[in-house]
Tab-separated table of C-alpha atoms in Angstrom:
chain	number	residue	atom	x	y	z
A	61	MET	CA	131.388	45.968	115.725
A	62	PRO	CA	131.714	49.342	117.446
A	63	THR	CA	128.489	51.238	118.061
A	64	LYS	CA	127.990	54.971	117.927
A	65	THR	CA	127.498	56.786	121.185
A	66	LEU	CA	124.624	59.260	121.150
A	67	ARG	CA	125.506	62.582	122.723
A	68	HIS	CA	122.294	64.320	123.725
A	69	SER	CA	124.258	67.356	124.804
A	70	ALA	CA	124.387	68.350	121.110
A	71	TRP	CA	120.735	69.366	121.367
A	72	PHE	CA	121.852	72.384	123.409
A	73	LEU	CA	123.359	73.795	120.216
A	74	VAL	CA	119.816	74.070	118.838
A	75	VAL	CA	118.548	76.086	121.789
A	76	PRO	CA	119.522	79.519	120.339
A	77	VAL	CA	117.624	78.712	117.121
A	78	VAL	CA	114.541	77.605	119.070
A	79	LEU	CA	114.626	80.767	121.172
A	80	LEU	CA	115.038	82.938	118.074
A	81	VAL	CA	112.089	81.296	116.295
A	82	ALA	CA	109.967	81.546	119.433
A	83	PHE	CA	110.753	85.236	119.807
A	84	ASN	CA	110.244	86.134	116.145
A	85	ALA	CA	107.257	83.968	115.285
A	86	LEU	CA	105.535	82.161	118.103
A	87	VAL	CA	105.317	84.987	120.643
A	88	PRO	CA	103.774	87.523	118.208
A	89	LEU	CA	101.451	84.837	116.830
A	90	MET	CA	100.227	83.848	120.293
A	91	THR	CA	99.676	87.527	121.112
A	92	VAL	CA	97.503	87.904	118.025
A	93	VAL	CA	95.574	84.747	118.925
A	94	ASN	CA	94.992	86.151	122.415
A	95	TYR	CA	93.676	89.461	121.095
A	96	SER	CA	91.458	87.748	118.503
A	97	VAL	CA	89.224	86.172	121.153
A	98	GLN	CA	88.925	89.168	123.460
A	99	GLU	CA	87.375	92.611	123.534
A	100	THR	CA	89.884	95.245	124.582
A	101	PHE	CA	89.350	98.610	126.217
A	102	GLY	CA	91.643	101.202	127.701
A	103	ASN	CA	93.807	100.561	130.766
A	104	ASN	CA	94.501	97.008	129.548
A	105	GLN	CA	90.978	95.753	130.253
A	106	PHE	CA	90.158	92.530	128.413
A	107	PHE	CA	86.841	90.689	128.146
A	108	TRP	CA	86.347	87.239	126.664
A	109	HIS	CA	84.624	87.420	123.268
A	110	GLY	CA	85.132	83.894	121.967
A	111	ILE	CA	84.948	83.468	118.201
A	112	GLY	CA	82.652	86.467	117.798
A	113	TRP	CA	85.190	88.517	115.818
A	114	PHE	CA	85.718	85.655	113.392
A	115	GLU	CA	81.971	85.266	112.831
A	116	ASP	CA	81.563	89.004	112.281
A	117	LEU	CA	84.411	89.124	109.763
A	118	LEU	CA	83.390	86.060	107.786
A	119	THR	CA	79.884	87.493	107.325
A	120	SER	CA	81.094	91.051	106.691
A	121	SER	CA	80.702	92.536	103.209
A	122	ARG	CA	83.660	94.805	103.962
A	123	PHE	CA	85.944	91.795	104.450
A	124	HIS	CA	84.565	89.999	101.385
A	125	ASP	CA	85.058	93.090	99.210
A	126	ALA	CA	88.647	93.570	100.402
A	127	LEU	CA	89.422	89.878	99.870
A	128	GLY	CA	87.897	90.004	96.385
A	129	ARG	CA	90.035	93.011	95.467
A	130	GLN	CA	93.110	91.271	96.869
A	131	LEU	CA	92.473	88.110	94.840
A	132	LEU	CA	91.767	90.141	91.693
A	133	PHE	CA	95.018	92.052	92.097
A	134	THR	CA	97.103	88.939	92.817
A	135	PHE	CA	95.812	86.792	89.964
A	136	THR	CA	95.987	89.698	87.499
A	137	ILE	CA	99.643	90.388	88.179
A	138	LEU	CA	100.457	86.657	88.104
A	139	LEU	CA	98.817	86.327	84.681
A	140	ILE	CA	100.894	89.263	83.423
A	141	GLU	CA	104.244	88.944	85.198
A	142	VAL	CA	104.946	85.219	84.765
A	143	PRO	CA	104.453	85.013	80.949
A	144	LEU	CA	106.103	88.423	80.463
A	145	GLY	CA	109.080	87.386	82.599
A	146	ILE	CA	109.517	84.178	80.579
A	147	ILE	CA	109.382	86.082	77.267
A	148	ILE	CA	111.984	88.631	78.417
A	149	ALA	CA	114.270	85.906	79.786
A	150	LEU	CA	114.091	84.005	76.483
A	151	ALA	CA	114.965	87.181	74.581
A	152	MET	CA	117.975	88.079	76.740
A	153	PRO	CA	121.437	87.228	75.378
A	154	LYS	CA	123.097	84.167	76.875
A	155	LYS	CA	126.674	85.148	75.939
A	156	GLY	CA	128.586	88.335	75.139
A	157	ILE	CA	129.117	91.798	76.576
A	158	TRP	CA	125.390	92.582	76.727
A	159	VAL	CA	124.737	89.924	79.350
A	160	PRO	CA	125.898	92.005	82.371
A	161	VAL	CA	124.144	95.096	80.965
A	162	CYS	CA	120.821	93.258	80.718
A	163	LEU	CA	121.217	91.709	84.162
A	164	VAL	CA	121.915	95.077	85.790
A	165	LEU	CA	118.932	96.673	84.033
A	166	MET	CA	116.712	93.816	85.180
A	167	ALA	CA	117.963	94.047	88.765
A	168	LEU	CA	117.516	97.829	89.082
A	169	PRO	CA	113.757	97.855	89.904
A	170	LEU	CA	114.320	95.226	92.615
A	171	LEU	CA	116.850	97.481	94.366
A	172	ILE	CA	114.390	100.347	94.878
A	173	PRO	CA	112.598	100.364	98.282
A	174	TRP	CA	108.851	99.795	98.224
A	175	ASN	CA	107.911	103.211	99.620
A	176	VAL	CA	110.141	104.910	97.058
A	177	VAL	CA	108.432	102.966	94.258
A	178	GLY	CA	105.012	104.103	95.497
A	179	SER	CA	106.092	107.742	95.817
A	180	MET	CA	107.803	107.672	92.420
A	181	TRP	CA	104.744	106.316	90.635
A	182	ASN	CA	102.463	108.695	92.542
A	183	ILE	CA	104.393	111.705	91.277
A	184	PHE	CA	104.754	110.151	87.818
A	185	THR	CA	101.027	109.524	87.335
A	186	LEU	CA	99.380	112.537	88.973
A	187	PRO	CA	96.991	113.939	86.343
A	188	ASP	CA	98.048	117.592	86.717
A	189	ILE	CA	101.797	117.523	87.292
A	190	GLY	CA	102.893	113.930	86.615
A	191	MET	CA	104.606	113.300	83.296
A	192	LEU	CA	102.552	110.197	82.484
A	193	GLY	CA	99.230	111.493	83.808
A	194	TYR	CA	99.593	114.877	82.086
A	195	THR	CA	100.684	113.281	78.788
A	196	LEU	CA	97.759	110.829	78.728
A	197	ASN	CA	95.246	113.623	79.277
A	198	TRP	CA	97.033	115.816	76.729
A	199	ILE	CA	96.608	113.179	73.986
A	200	GLY	CA	92.920	112.813	74.841
A	201	ILE	CA	92.865	109.809	77.206
A	202	ASP	CA	90.718	110.535	80.269
A	203	TYR	CA	93.057	109.450	83.058
A	204	ASN	CA	92.875	110.383	86.732
A	205	MET	CA	94.024	107.759	89.193
A	206	THR	CA	92.998	109.907	92.170
A	207	ARG	CA	89.324	109.970	91.098
A	208	GLN	CA	88.692	107.093	88.692
A	209	PRO	CA	88.758	103.514	90.090
A	210	VAL	CA	89.713	102.019	86.719
A	211	SER	CA	92.655	104.395	86.348
A	212	ALA	CA	93.771	103.636	89.912
A	213	TRP	CA	93.625	99.872	89.281
A	214	ILE	CA	95.550	100.125	86.011
A	215	THR	CA	98.172	102.245	87.759
A	216	ILE	CA	98.829	99.877	90.682
A	217	ILE	CA	98.969	96.880	88.337
A	218	VAL	CA	101.405	98.603	85.955
A	219	MET	CA	103.492	99.722	88.928
A	220	ASP	CA	103.692	96.182	90.305
A	221	VAL	CA	104.522	94.716	86.893
A	222	TRP	CA	107.291	97.303	86.478
A	223	HIS	CA	108.692	96.548	89.915
A	224	TRP	CA	108.492	92.752	90.146
A	225	THR	CA	108.594	91.243	86.651
A	226	SER	CA	112.373	91.414	86.957
A	227	LEU	CA	112.274	88.771	89.682
A	228	VAL	CA	110.589	86.292	87.313
A	229	VAL	CA	113.042	87.267	84.558
A	230	LEU	CA	116.135	86.635	86.688
A	231	LEU	CA	114.869	83.309	88.038
A	232	THR	CA	113.854	82.115	84.562
A	233	TYR	CA	117.124	83.306	83.057
A	234	ALA	CA	119.096	81.336	85.659
A	235	GLY	CA	116.985	78.267	84.855
A	236	LEU	CA	117.638	78.646	81.131
A	237	LEU	CA	121.403	78.853	81.665
A	238	SER	CA	121.325	75.596	83.632
A	239	ILE	CA	119.966	73.594	80.666
A	240	PRO	CA	122.853	71.609	79.106
A	241	ASP	CA	123.799	72.457	75.495
A	242	ALA	CA	123.362	68.791	74.566
A	243	TYR	CA	119.575	69.259	74.609
A	244	TYR	CA	119.778	72.128	72.132
A	245	GLN	CA	122.222	70.233	69.933
A	246	ALA	CA	119.876	67.229	69.804
A	247	ALA	CA	116.945	69.507	68.981
A	248	SER	CA	118.977	71.167	66.218
A	249	ILE	CA	119.849	67.795	64.686
A	250	ASP	CA	116.141	66.857	64.712
A	251	GLY	CA	115.274	70.177	63.067
A	252	ALA	CA	113.072	71.349	65.940
A	253	LYS	CA	111.490	74.798	65.621
A	254	PRO	CA	111.886	77.392	68.444
A	255	TRP	CA	108.363	76.710	69.742
A	256	ALA	CA	109.074	72.950	69.897
A	257	VAL	CA	112.336	73.629	71.753
A	258	PHE	CA	110.497	75.818	74.254
A	259	ARG	CA	107.624	73.381	74.745
A	260	HIS	CA	109.564	70.120	74.991
A	261	ILE	CA	112.934	71.214	76.427
A	262	GLN	CA	112.928	74.621	78.079
A	263	LEU	CA	109.504	74.634	79.709
A	264	PRO	CA	109.871	71.179	81.378
A	265	LYS	CA	113.336	72.115	82.632
A	266	LEU	CA	112.003	75.414	84.003
A	267	ARG	CA	109.147	73.841	85.955
A	268	ARG	CA	110.862	73.956	89.360
A	269	VAL	CA	112.152	77.486	88.816
A	270	LEU	CA	108.738	78.693	87.717
A	271	THR	CA	107.173	77.029	90.749
A	272	ILE	CA	109.422	79.108	92.991
A	273	ALA	CA	108.746	82.251	90.950
A	274	VAL	CA	104.960	81.806	91.106
A	275	LEU	CA	105.017	81.062	94.833
A	276	LEU	CA	107.212	84.070	95.602
A	277	ARG	CA	105.114	86.419	93.498
A	278	PHE	CA	101.864	85.045	94.897
A	279	MET	CA	102.898	85.425	98.535
A	280	ASP	CA	104.414	88.857	98.008
A	281	SER	CA	101.513	90.215	95.949
A	282	PHE	CA	98.963	88.799	98.373
A	283	MET	CA	100.650	90.597	101.269
A	284	ILE	CA	101.528	93.794	99.407
A	285	TYR	CA	100.874	96.979	101.342
A	286	THR	CA	103.375	99.810	101.027
A	287	GLU	CA	103.328	100.435	97.286
A	288	PRO	CA	99.549	100.670	96.703
A	289	PHE	CA	99.046	102.532	99.992
A	290	VAL	CA	101.614	105.204	99.095
A	291	LEU	CA	100.281	105.406	95.533
A	292	THR	CA	96.516	105.613	96.082
A	293	GLY	CA	95.939	105.332	99.851
A	294	GLY	CA	93.355	102.662	99.063
A	295	GLY	CA	91.259	105.080	97.009
A	296	PRO	CA	89.459	106.543	95.286
A	297	GLY	CA	86.893	105.568	97.907
A	298	ASN	CA	87.748	101.949	98.685
A	299	ALA	CA	88.475	100.988	95.076
A	300	THR	CA	92.066	99.874	95.758
A	301	THR	CA	91.715	99.002	99.442
A	302	LEU	CA	93.336	95.599	99.403
A	303	LEU	CA	93.122	93.211	102.327
A	304	SER	CA	96.423	94.390	103.792
A	305	ILE	CA	95.407	98.052	103.627
A	306	ASP	CA	92.026	97.316	105.195
A	307	LEU	CA	93.755	95.420	108.002
A	308	VAL	CA	96.026	98.356	108.824
A	309	LYS	CA	93.091	100.771	108.726
A	310	MET	CA	91.219	98.567	111.168
A	311	ALA	CA	94.157	98.056	113.535
A	312	LEU	CA	95.783	101.493	113.522
A	313	GLY	CA	93.125	103.800	112.095
A	314	GLN	CA	90.142	102.566	114.113
A	315	PHE	CA	92.159	100.816	116.853
A	316	ASP	CA	89.843	97.776	116.743
A	317	LEU	CA	92.454	95.355	117.990
A	318	GLY	CA	90.174	92.338	118.428
A	319	PRO	CA	88.736	92.336	114.884
A	320	ALA	CA	92.144	93.245	113.457
A	321	ALA	CA	93.751	90.283	115.230
A	322	ALA	CA	91.033	87.935	113.960
A	323	MET	CA	91.476	89.342	110.462
A	324	SER	CA	95.250	88.795	110.702
A	325	LEU	CA	94.728	85.110	111.482
A	326	ILE	CA	92.223	84.643	108.665
A	327	TYR	CA	94.584	86.496	106.335
A	328	PHE	CA	97.465	84.224	107.382
A	329	LEU	CA	95.410	81.054	106.871
A	330	ILE	CA	94.212	82.173	103.429
A	331	THR	CA	97.797	82.895	102.348
A	332	LEU	CA	98.907	79.515	103.677
A	333	LEU	CA	96.037	77.711	101.943
A	334	PHE	CA	96.619	79.290	98.531
A	335	SER	CA	100.391	78.723	98.771
A	336	TRP	CA	99.763	75.043	99.513
A	337	ILE	CA	97.335	74.773	96.585
A	338	PHE	CA	99.814	76.427	94.207
A	339	TYR	CA	102.656	74.204	95.348
A	340	THR	CA	100.565	71.016	95.183
A	341	VAL	CA	99.249	71.749	91.703
A	342	MET	CA	102.603	72.800	90.259
A	343	THR	CA	104.542	69.849	91.712
A	344	ARG	CA	101.925	67.203	90.947
A	345	HIS	CA	103.736	66.221	87.747
A	346	ASP	CA	107.018	65.626	89.627
A	347	SER	CA	105.414	63.291	92.164
A	348	LYS	CA	104.009	60.942	89.496
């Protein structure tokens, strides 16, 4: 019986990929690790600081407040965008001339750059000249997102829902189209109501799609920076200073490279941990 001959020279084809990954991920990461354990001064002077920056950050009220705001923002938009995206996807037509119209309308917010979204909503909601801000005050609602923390929070949440619910809609819609008609025909023969169809057919079939949607929205919302920064600048005060905004302020505004590097690593590990928890919980049913 002939045996296969292993050609180790094929491993050289992987070398470009390894170099690309090393350049894009490992080199920057190792640089951040290096900065996180040192104190830096001008003229490239470095002094060993150990894990001091990590200890300072983990006991800092500033870091805890920013992390709390980040978690509040992320879980709020997940609780709104995922159910809303499912409802819109269920309501969209599955056949006919309105299908492409609905898909284009849903895709439009995703095509707008993040900084443009922030600028657009900033102009739209300014209390004096913005159409929405002026109208709300005109009808008697006290709204000022530049001075009131509650107004600022409502504005960044509404902006994110407007921008990113479409992603959940499109993923869910694609999942719904992949369900064979035989399931619906069997449900119709059994006289199943719409809620029973959703609970016992559509929702189980959408589990994998929704897992992807939740993971994508979690990671993106947890790392969001441009839109809230352009809209509120982290204000009023520090009311909307999310973890990402605080990190940039520390690194570029105060030029504290050591603490900023340590914060980047903690930020990365928190994102990784929550993503793993989400994935484990949502795929637990499939592994049984």
